[in-house]
Amino acid sequence: MNREKPFRTIDEQLDILESRGMAIPNRDTAAKYLLSNNYYTVVNGYKQLFLDPDRCNETEEVYKQGTSFSHLLLAHSFDRILRTMTVNYILMAESRMKTALIYAFCEKHSEPDAYLDPANYVPRAEYEKSHRKGTYTSNLIRLLSVLQSLRDGKQRTEYVEHYHKRYGNVPLWVIANCLTFGNLSAFYDLQTRGIQNVAAKHIAKSTGGGRITPEQLKQCFRTLVPFRNICAHNERLFCSRAGKRGDVRYADMAASLKLMLDDNEYQTFYKTAVQGTMRPLKDNRSLYDTIRTEMGLHPSESEGR
C-alpha cells in the first residue's frame, strides 16, 4: 500500500481541516498563517489537543465539535512564546553552571593544558559507582577529543586562534564559551566529587540560595540540557518529555531552573514565561487545563495563587 502523502496547496490544506470538522471563519487569515508556519508543524504538532477520540479511527480524524482554526493558532502561538521565553532562562542557568564548573576545575588544576590530561579527571572506580560499567574510557576519550578539537581543530574560533598564537596555549576558561551545554554536562560527569562539590557551592553562592548537592547539580544538567535542545530545535515544548524513562516534564525542568537561578530571576521566569504565557489560554478552559496537565503544573502554580 502506498502511504506517501501528496503535496497539498494551502487551499487544499484548509479544505482537509474543514472536512474533518474544524471551523475556519476567515480563510484568508488561516492561509496567511500557514504560509508563514509549516502545516505539519502547526496541525500535526497540536491537533491532538482538539481531536475527538470517540469519532477518530485509523483512517479518519475528526475534530471536537466547536473547534476553530483560531484554537489551533492559539495553541501553536502559546507554545512558540513559551519556548522563546523559557530558553532565555535556561541560557541564564547554563551560563551560571558553566562559569561555576570551569572556575572549580581551574582552581584545582591551574596549568593551561590541565583539561587535556586524563589524570585530572575522576578515576574509573569512582565513576563506575554511579555510571554504567564499561563506559568510562569511551566517555573520557570522547570528551578529551572534543576539548582537543576546540583548542587545536580547524574550526576553532577566532579568539581561540588569537590566544593560541599569542601565548602558545589555550586555557580551559578561554575555550569555555565554545562548549555546548551537552559538552559541559559530560565534563561535569567526569569530575571528581571534590570539584563537583565546589562547583555546586559556587552556584549556591551566586544565587544566594541554600546548599546544592552534586547529585542535584547532576540532575539539573540531565534535565536542562534536553529542554534547551527542544527549544533550540523549535520542537513542541509544553508536552515534551525528557529523561531515560521519558517522565521529566516542563514542571520538572522549572524545578531545576529554580535551583540554578536567584530568587528574582526565578520569580520573573515563572510570572512571565509560565503564568503570563498561559493567561491567554484561560478563555478556553478545556485547552488550558489540558496544557497545564501536560506540563505537569498544579493549578495554583499556573494561575499564581
mmCIF file of C-alpha atoms in Angstrom, residues 109-249:
data_model
loop_
_atom_site.group_PDB
_atom_site.id
_atom_site.type_symbol
_atom_site.label_atom_id
_atom_site.label_comp_id
_atom_site.label_asym_id
_atom_site.label_seq_id
_atom_site.Cartn_x
_atom_site.Cartn_y
_atom_site.Cartn_z
ATOM 1 C CA HIS A 109 44.164 22.476 38.060
ATOM 2 C CA SER A 110 45.771 25.799 37.129
ATOM 3 C CA GLU A 111 48.062 24.527 34.344
ATOM 4 C CA PRO A 112 46.922 25.821 30.896
ATOM 5 C CA ASP A 113 46.515 22.345 29.386
ATOM 6 C CA ALA A 114 45.261 20.606 32.533
ATOM 7 C CA TYR A 115 41.886 19.848 30.938
ATOM 8 C CA LEU A 116 43.604 17.607 28.361
ATOM 9 C CA ASP A 117 45.273 15.400 30.979
ATOM 10 C CA PRO A 118 43.243 12.237 31.760
ATOM 11 C CA ALA A 119 44.823 12.159 35.220
ATOM 12 C CA ASN A 120 42.848 15.265 36.161
ATOM 13 C CA TYR A 121 39.503 13.514 35.812
ATOM 14 C CA VAL A 122 37.602 11.149 38.074
ATOM 15 C CA PRO A 123 39.168 7.671 38.427
ATOM 16 C CA ARG A 124 37.354 4.795 36.764
ATOM 17 C CA ALA A 125 36.397 3.121 40.049
ATOM 18 C CA GLU A 126 34.719 6.260 41.363
ATOM 19 C CA TYR A 127 32.985 6.951 38.047
ATOM 20 C CA GLU A 128 31.514 3.462 37.824
ATOM 21 C CA LYS A 129 29.848 3.816 41.225
ATOM 22 C CA SER A 130 27.185 5.961 39.566
ATOM 23 C CA HIS A 131 27.502 5.104 35.859
ATOM 24 C CA ARG A 132 27.125 2.032 33.726
ATOM 25 C CA LYS A 133 30.239 -0.129 33.801
ATOM 26 C CA GLY A 134 32.323 -0.177 30.647
ATOM 27 C CA THR A 135 31.508 3.398 29.604
ATOM 28 C CA TYR A 136 34.282 5.272 31.415
ATOM 29 C CA THR A 137 37.040 5.017 28.809
ATOM 30 C CA SER A 138 34.872 5.825 25.799
ATOM 31 C CA ASN A 139 33.217 8.778 27.554
ATOM 32 C CA LEU A 140 36.546 10.208 28.701
ATOM 33 C CA ILE A 141 38.119 9.788 25.262
ATOM 34 C CA ARG A 142 35.094 11.427 23.636
ATOM 35 C CA LEU A 143 35.290 14.419 25.976
ATOM 36 C CA LEU A 144 39.051 14.852 25.573
ATOM 37 C CA SER A 145 38.638 14.659 21.799
ATOM 38 C CA VAL A 146 36.078 17.477 21.891
ATOM 39 C CA LEU A 147 38.318 19.623 24.094
ATOM 40 C CA GLN A 148 41.367 18.943 21.913
ATOM 41 C CA SER A 149 39.398 19.879 18.807
ATOM 42 C CA LEU A 150 38.203 23.134 20.343
ATOM 43 C CA ARG A 151 41.805 24.013 21.140
ATOM 44 C CA ASP A 152 43.602 22.774 18.021
ATOM 45 C CA GLY A 153 40.968 21.961 15.407
ATOM 46 C CA LYS A 154 40.491 23.741 12.091
ATOM 47 C CA GLN A 155 37.113 25.037 13.237
ATOM 48 C CA ARG A 156 38.424 26.770 16.354
ATOM 49 C CA THR A 157 37.121 30.274 16.877
ATOM 50 C CA GLU A 158 38.995 33.463 16.109
ATOM 51 C CA TYR A 159 39.602 34.315 19.761
ATOM 52 C CA VAL A 160 40.929 30.813 20.491
ATOM 53 C CA GLU A 161 43.241 31.111 17.466
ATOM 54 C CA HIS A 162 44.418 34.524 18.657
ATOM 55 C CA TYR A 163 45.124 33.306 22.192
ATOM 56 C CA HIS A 164 46.969 30.240 20.902
ATOM 57 C CA LYS A 165 49.214 32.329 18.630
ATOM 58 C CA ARG A 166 49.964 34.877 21.320
ATOM 59 C CA TYR A 167 50.554 32.615 24.322
ATOM 60 C CA GLY A 168 51.216 29.188 22.821
ATOM 61 C CA ASN A 169 48.434 27.547 24.823
ATOM 62 C CA VAL A 170 44.701 27.855 25.417
ATOM 63 C CA PRO A 171 43.412 27.507 28.996
ATOM 64 C CA LEU A 172 40.030 25.970 29.689
ATOM 65 C CA TRP A 173 38.485 29.303 30.618
ATOM 66 C CA VAL A 174 39.274 30.591 27.116
ATOM 67 C CA ILE A 175 37.530 27.761 25.248
ATOM 68 C CA ALA A 176 34.694 27.591 27.795
ATOM 69 C CA ASN A 177 32.308 29.570 25.607
ATOM 70 C CA CYS A 178 32.815 27.033 22.809
ATOM 71 C CA LEU A 179 31.490 24.192 24.949
ATOM 72 C CA THR A 180 27.913 23.176 24.286
ATOM 73 C CA PHE A 181 25.614 22.523 27.213
ATOM 74 C CA GLY A 182 25.901 18.828 26.385
ATOM 75 C CA ASN A 183 29.711 19.064 26.424
ATOM 76 C CA LEU A 184 29.518 20.756 29.799
ATOM 77 C CA SER A 185 27.265 18.025 31.180
ATOM 78 C CA ALA A 186 29.769 15.370 30.063
ATOM 79 C CA PHE A 187 32.597 17.413 31.586
ATOM 80 C CA TYR A 188 30.741 17.566 34.918
ATOM 81 C CA ASP A 189 30.082 13.822 34.894
ATOM 82 C CA LEU A 190 33.815 13.158 34.630
ATOM 83 C CA GLN A 191 34.860 15.420 37.501
ATOM 84 C CA THR A 192 35.931 14.212 40.918
ATOM 85 C CA ARG A 193 33.469 14.515 43.761
ATOM 86 C CA GLY A 194 35.567 17.335 45.171
ATOM 87 C CA ILE A 195 35.296 19.514 42.075
ATOM 88 C CA GLN A 196 31.586 18.757 41.745
ATOM 89 C CA ASN A 197 31.097 19.883 45.341
ATOM 90 C CA VAL A 198 32.994 23.119 44.763
ATOM 91 C CA ALA A 199 31.031 23.862 41.579
ATOM 92 C CA ALA A 200 27.751 23.321 43.431
ATOM 93 C CA LYS A 201 28.904 25.646 46.228
ATOM 94 C CA HIS A 202 29.807 28.366 43.716
ATOM 95 C CA ILE A 203 26.341 28.149 42.173
ATOM 96 C CA ALA A 204 24.638 28.303 45.572
ATOM 97 C CA LYS A 205 26.730 31.346 46.464
ATOM 98 C CA SER A 206 25.934 33.125 43.193
ATOM 99 C CA THR A 207 22.184 32.527 43.532
ATOM 100 C CA GLY A 208 22.030 33.268 47.242
ATOM 101 C CA GLY A 209 20.111 30.038 47.732
ATOM 102 C CA GLY A 210 20.580 27.067 50.012
ATOM 103 C CA ARG A 211 23.033 24.217 49.656
ATOM 104 C CA ILE A 212 23.084 22.356 46.334
ATOM 105 C CA THR A 213 24.401 18.800 46.311
ATOM 106 C CA PRO A 214 26.442 17.304 43.456
ATOM 107 C CA GLU A 215 23.521 14.941 42.804
ATOM 108 C CA GLN A 216 21.132 17.873 42.435
ATOM 109 C CA LEU A 217 23.514 19.618 40.059
ATOM 110 C CA LYS A 218 23.848 16.433 38.022
ATOM 111 C CA GLN A 219 20.063 16.186 37.787
ATOM 112 C CA CYS A 220 19.886 19.815 36.665
ATOM 113 C CA PHE A 221 22.263 19.037 33.806
ATOM 114 C CA ARG A 222 20.233 15.995 32.796
ATOM 115 C CA THR A 223 17.008 17.990 32.845
ATOM 116 C CA LEU A 224 18.042 21.343 31.422
ATOM 117 C CA VAL A 225 20.221 20.080 28.542
ATOM 118 C CA PRO A 226 17.421 18.220 26.699
ATOM 119 C CA PHE A 227 14.928 21.040 27.288
ATOM 120 C CA ARG A 228 17.417 23.553 25.922
ATOM 121 C CA ASN A 229 17.766 21.399 22.810
ATOM 122 C CA ILE A 230 13.984 21.123 22.475
ATOM 123 C CA CYS A 231 13.761 24.913 22.482
ATOM 124 C CA ALA A 232 16.707 25.348 20.121
ATOM 125 C CA HIS A 233 15.189 22.986 17.541
ATOM 126 C CA ASN A 234 11.714 24.557 17.728
ATOM 127 C CA GLU A 235 10.113 21.349 18.922
ATOM 128 C CA ARG A 236 6.915 21.243 20.950
ATOM 129 C CA LEU A 237 7.731 22.274 24.486
ATOM 130 C CA PHE A 238 4.574 22.138 26.593
ATOM 131 C CA CYS A 239 4.161 18.361 26.172
ATOM 132 C CA SER A 240 7.833 17.397 25.905
ATOM 133 C CA ARG A 241 9.234 14.561 27.955
ATOM 134 C CA ALA A 242 12.903 14.034 28.795
ATOM 135 C CA GLY A 243 14.921 11.569 30.828
ATOM 136 C CA LYS A 244 15.683 7.909 30.228
ATOM 137 C CA ARG A 245 12.116 6.935 31.100
ATOM 138 C CA GLY A 246 10.537 9.906 29.360
ATOM 139 C CA ASP A 247 8.974 11.100 32.606
ATOM 140 C CA VAL A 248 10.637 14.504 33.003
ATOM 141 C CA ARG A 249 8.124 17.229 32.181
#
